[in-house]
Amino acid sequence: MDKRTIKIVCFAGLRKYFGGETTVVVEPGATYSAVIDELKLVNPEANDVLASCRIAVNEEFVQPDEKIEAVDTLFLIPPSSGG
Amino acid sequence: MKHLQYDEINYAELFAEFRNPNSGAVVLFSGEVRDNNKGRAVTHLEYEAYEPMANKMIAKILEEAKTRFKLNQAVCVHRLGKVDISGCAVVVITGSGHRKEAYDANRFIIDRVKNEVPIWKHEFFTDGTSEWGQNCDCVSNDHEHQHQHQHHEEAK
C-alpha cells in the first residue's frame, strides 16, 4: 500500500495556522494521531491548539489511536466555544 | 428541525410554537452577548460551526434530554454569524409536567451544547483585536474535559 494524501478542513482559530484547509500525507495503517503529529511539523506554532483538537470523520468524532478510515477528508475540531 | 440559523432568534415565537398542554412548567434560557469579557470591552461576537455535525449533535442532545428528564418539549437554536451586544446567541426551551425536570433538563442541554458541539465564538473587542473564545473554565466537574484550556489571540 502506498502513502496517501488526506485533506484536512480547519475551523475557527485553526485557520490562522493552516488556512481553511490543508493536506497531510500519511503512511498506510497510520492512526489519527499521526495526522496531528504531521500538522505539528507543518506549523509548530500550532502545537498547543492541536493538542486540544479532536478529529471528526463523517460527522462523528474518532479516537486518536484508531486507524484512519478510507476517507479523503478529515475535519479538525478545536475546543467548542458556543453559547 | 434546524438548530442553527444566521437570522435573529425570535424566542417569543419559539416559546409559543412549542407550548404543550401536558406541560405545567416551561423554562426558557437565552444566552445573550455581554458587552465585556474578562475585563475587556466587547463590540460583538461572530459564531461559526461545523454545521451538519453541530446540527446533528444538538438534535441528539435534545432527544437524550427528553428521555432522561421526561420532557414534553425540548428546543435549542444557536445563532451563526454576527451577533450584537444583548443579542440572543442561543436559546433552550424545556417543558415538563413539573418544574424540576424542566429546570434540570435546560441546564443539562445548554452545558452539553456549550462543551461538546462544534460551534465557535469569535470575540471582537473595542481595541480592534479579536480572539477565538473557549467556554471551559476547567474548574467545573460537571463534564469531561477533552481539551486543554487556552485562548488564541490574534490581531485584527
mmCIF file with all atom_site columns, C-alpha atoms in Angstrom, chain A residues 11-82:
data_model
loop_
_atom_site.group_PDB
_atom_site.id
_atom_site.type_symbol
_atom_site.label_atom_id
_atom_site.label_alt_id
_atom_site.label_comp_id
_atom_site.label_asym_id
_atom_site.label_entity_id
_atom_site.label_seq_id
_atom_site.pdbx_PDB_ins_code
_atom_site.Cartn_x
_atom_site.Cartn_y
_atom_site.Cartn_z
_atom_site.occupancy
_atom_site.B_iso_or_equiv
_atom_site.pdbx_formal_charge
_atom_site.auth_seq_id
_atom_site.auth_comp_id
_atom_site.auth_asym_id
_atom_site.auth_atom_id
_atom_site.pdbx_PDB_model_num
ATOM 1  C CA . PHE A 1 11 ? -12.218 25.747 11.682 1.00 0.00 ? 11 PHE A CA 1
ATOM 2  C CA . ALA A 1 12 ? -12.121 28.870 13.844 1.00 0.00 ? 12 ALA A CA 1
ATOM 3  C CA . GLY A 1 13 ? -8.733  29.644 15.464 1.00 0.00 ? 13 GLY A CA 1
ATOM 4  C CA . LEU A 1 14 ? -7.010  26.897 13.455 1.00 0.00 ? 14 LEU A CA 1
ATOM 5  C CA . ARG A 1 15 ? -7.307  28.854 10.212 1.00 0.00 ? 15 ARG A CA 1
ATOM 6  C CA . LYS A 1 16 ? -4.646  31.244 11.484 1.00 0.00 ? 16 LYS A CA 1
ATOM 7  C CA . TYR A 1 17 ? -2.141  28.384 11.265 1.00 0.00 ? 17 TYR A CA 1
ATOM 8  C CA . PHE A 1 18 ? -3.328  26.273 8.329  1.00 0.00 ? 18 PHE A CA 1
ATOM 9  C CA . GLY A 1 19 ? -5.873  28.286 6.367  1.00 0.00 ? 19 GLY A CA 1
ATOM 10 C CA . GLY A 1 20 ? -9.324  26.817 5.764  1.00 0.00 ? 20 GLY A CA 1
ATOM 11 C CA . GLU A 1 21 ? -7.897  23.533 4.562  1.00 0.00 ? 21 GLU A CA 1
ATOM 12 C CA . THR A 1 22 ? -4.582  21.803 4.147  1.00 0.00 ? 22 THR A CA 1
ATOM 13 C CA . THR A 1 23 ? -3.332  18.340 3.261  1.00 0.00 ? 23 THR A CA 1
ATOM 14 C CA . VAL A 1 24 ? -1.161  15.779 5.010  1.00 0.00 ? 24 VAL A CA 1
ATOM 15 C CA . VAL A 1 25 ? 0.487   12.640 3.691  1.00 0.00 ? 25 VAL A CA 1
ATOM 16 C CA . VAL A 1 26 ? 0.077   9.582  5.910  1.00 0.00 ? 26 VAL A CA 1
ATOM 17 C CA . GLU A 1 27 ? 1.649   6.124  5.918  1.00 0.00 ? 27 GLU A CA 1
ATOM 18 C CA . PRO A 1 28 ? -0.511  3.056  5.302  1.00 0.00 ? 28 PRO A CA 1
ATOM 19 C CA . GLY A 1 29 ? -2.134  1.923  8.560  1.00 0.00 ? 29 GLY A CA 1
ATOM 20 C CA . ALA A 1 30 ? -1.490  5.266  10.307 1.00 0.00 ? 30 ALA A CA 1
ATOM 21 C CA . THR A 1 31 ? -3.711  6.421  13.167 1.00 0.00 ? 31 THR A CA 1
ATOM 22 C CA . TYR A 1 32 ? -5.394  9.792  13.530 1.00 0.00 ? 32 TYR A CA 1
ATOM 23 C CA . SER A 1 33 ? -2.711  10.907 15.982 1.00 0.00 ? 33 SER A CA 1
ATOM 24 C CA . ALA A 1 34 ? -0.228  10.727 13.084 1.00 0.00 ? 34 ALA A CA 1
ATOM 25 C CA . VAL A 1 35 ? -2.247  13.446 11.360 1.00 0.00 ? 35 VAL A CA 1
ATOM 26 C CA . ILE A 1 36 ? -1.904  15.691 14.414 1.00 0.00 ? 36 ILE A CA 1
ATOM 27 C CA . ASP A 1 37 ? 1.850   14.939 14.609 1.00 0.00 ? 37 ASP A CA 1
ATOM 28 C CA . GLU A 1 38 ? 2.264   15.780 10.937 1.00 0.00 ? 38 GLU A CA 1
ATOM 29 C CA . LEU A 1 39 ? 0.428   19.100 11.363 1.00 0.00 ? 39 LEU A CA 1
ATOM 30 C CA . LYS A 1 40 ? 2.663   19.980 14.324 1.00 0.00 ? 40 LYS A CA 1
ATOM 31 C CA . LEU A 1 41 ? 5.638   19.636 11.980 1.00 0.00 ? 41 LEU A CA 1
ATOM 32 C CA . VAL A 1 42 ? 3.951   21.773 9.335  1.00 0.00 ? 42 VAL A CA 1
ATOM 33 C CA . ASN A 1 43 ? 3.416   24.596 11.840 1.00 0.00 ? 43 ASN A CA 1
ATOM 34 C CA . PRO A 1 44 ? 4.993   24.172 15.289 1.00 0.00 ? 44 PRO A CA 1
ATOM 35 C CA . GLU A 1 45 ? 3.275   27.377 16.459 1.00 0.00 ? 45 GLU A CA 1
ATOM 36 C CA . ALA A 1 46 ? 0.021   25.409 16.405 1.00 0.00 ? 46 ALA A CA 1
ATOM 37 C CA . ASN A 1 47 ? 1.271   22.726 18.855 1.00 0.00 ? 47 ASN A CA 1
ATOM 38 C CA . ASP A 1 48 ? -0.806  23.920 21.799 1.00 0.00 ? 48 ASP A CA 1
ATOM 39 C CA . VAL A 1 49 ? -4.068  24.254 19.935 1.00 0.00 ? 49 VAL A CA 1
ATOM 40 C CA . LEU A 1 50 ? -3.503  20.948 18.111 1.00 0.00 ? 50 LEU A CA 1
ATOM 41 C CA . ALA A 1 51 ? -3.095  19.204 21.468 1.00 0.00 ? 51 ALA A CA 1
ATOM 42 C CA . SER A 1 52 ? -6.660  20.163 22.346 1.00 0.00 ? 52 SER A CA 1
ATOM 43 C CA . CYS A 1 53 ? -8.288  19.417 18.970 1.00 0.00 ? 53 CYS A CA 1
ATOM 44 C CA . ARG A 1 54 ? -10.427 16.431 18.094 1.00 0.00 ? 54 ARG A CA 1
ATOM 45 C CA . ILE A 1 55 ? -10.880 14.860 14.670 1.00 0.00 ? 55 ILE A CA 1
ATOM 46 C CA . ALA A 1 56 ? -14.244 14.152 13.062 1.00 0.00 ? 56 ALA A CA 1
ATOM 47 C CA . VAL A 1 57 ? -14.942 11.762 10.195 1.00 0.00 ? 57 VAL A CA 1
ATOM 48 C CA . ASN A 1 58 ? -18.359 11.523 8.580  1.00 0.00 ? 58 ASN A CA 1
ATOM 49 C CA . GLU A 1 59 ? -19.709 13.899 11.246 1.00 0.00 ? 59 GLU A CA 1
ATOM 50 C CA . GLU A 1 60 ? -18.607 11.674 14.145 1.00 0.00 ? 60 GLU A CA 1
ATOM 51 C CA . PHE A 1 61 ? -15.638 12.094 16.478 1.00 0.00 ? 61 PHE A CA 1
ATOM 52 C CA . VAL A 1 62 ? -12.881 9.481  16.177 1.00 0.00 ? 62 VAL A CA 1
ATOM 53 C CA . GLN A 1 63 ? -10.251 8.463  18.733 1.00 0.00 ? 63 GLN A CA 1
ATOM 54 C CA . PRO A 1 64 ? -6.564  9.367  18.191 1.00 0.00 ? 64 PRO A CA 1
ATOM 55 C CA . ASP A 1 65 ? -5.459  5.711  18.404 1.00 0.00 ? 65 ASP A CA 1
ATOM 56 C CA . GLU A 1 66 ? -7.903  4.486  15.723 1.00 0.00 ? 66 GLU A CA 1
ATOM 57 C CA . LYS A 1 67 ? -6.599  3.711  12.261 1.00 0.00 ? 67 LYS A CA 1
ATOM 58 C CA . ILE A 1 68 ? -7.542  6.276  9.632  1.00 0.00 ? 68 ILE A CA 1
ATOM 59 C CA . GLU A 1 69 ? -10.625 5.205  7.692  1.00 0.00 ? 69 GLU A CA 1
ATOM 60 C CA . ALA A 1 70 ? -10.759 5.112  3.906  1.00 0.00 ? 70 ALA A CA 1
ATOM 61 C CA . VAL A 1 71 ? -11.857 8.726  3.584  1.00 0.00 ? 71 VAL A CA 1
ATOM 62 C CA . ASP A 1 72 ? -10.492 11.683 1.648  1.00 0.00 ? 72 ASP A CA 1
ATOM 63 C CA . THR A 1 73 ? -11.299 14.377 4.194  1.00 0.00 ? 73 THR A CA 1
ATOM 64 C CA . LEU A 1 74 ? -10.888 14.823 7.951  1.00 0.00 ? 74 LEU A CA 1
ATOM 65 C CA . PHE A 1 75 ? -12.365 17.669 9.986  1.00 0.00 ? 75 PHE A CA 1
ATOM 66 C CA . LEU A 1 76 ? -10.162 19.130 12.695 1.00 0.00 ? 76 LEU A CA 1
ATOM 67 C CA . ILE A 1 77 ? -12.310 20.351 15.580 1.00 0.00 ? 77 ILE A CA 1
ATOM 68 C CA . PRO A 1 78 ? -10.889 22.874 18.081 1.00 0.00 ? 78 PRO A CA 1
ATOM 69 C CA . PRO A 1 79 ? -12.454 23.071 21.591 1.00 0.00 ? 79 PRO A CA 1
ATOM 70 C CA . SER A 1 80 ? -16.086 24.200 21.462 1.00 0.00 ? 80 SER A CA 1
ATOM 71 C CA . SER A 1 81 ? -16.966 27.748 22.465 1.00 0.00 ? 81 SER A CA 1
ATOM 72 C CA . GLY A 1 82 ? -20.625 28.104 21.585 1.00 0.00 ? 82 GLY A CA 1
#
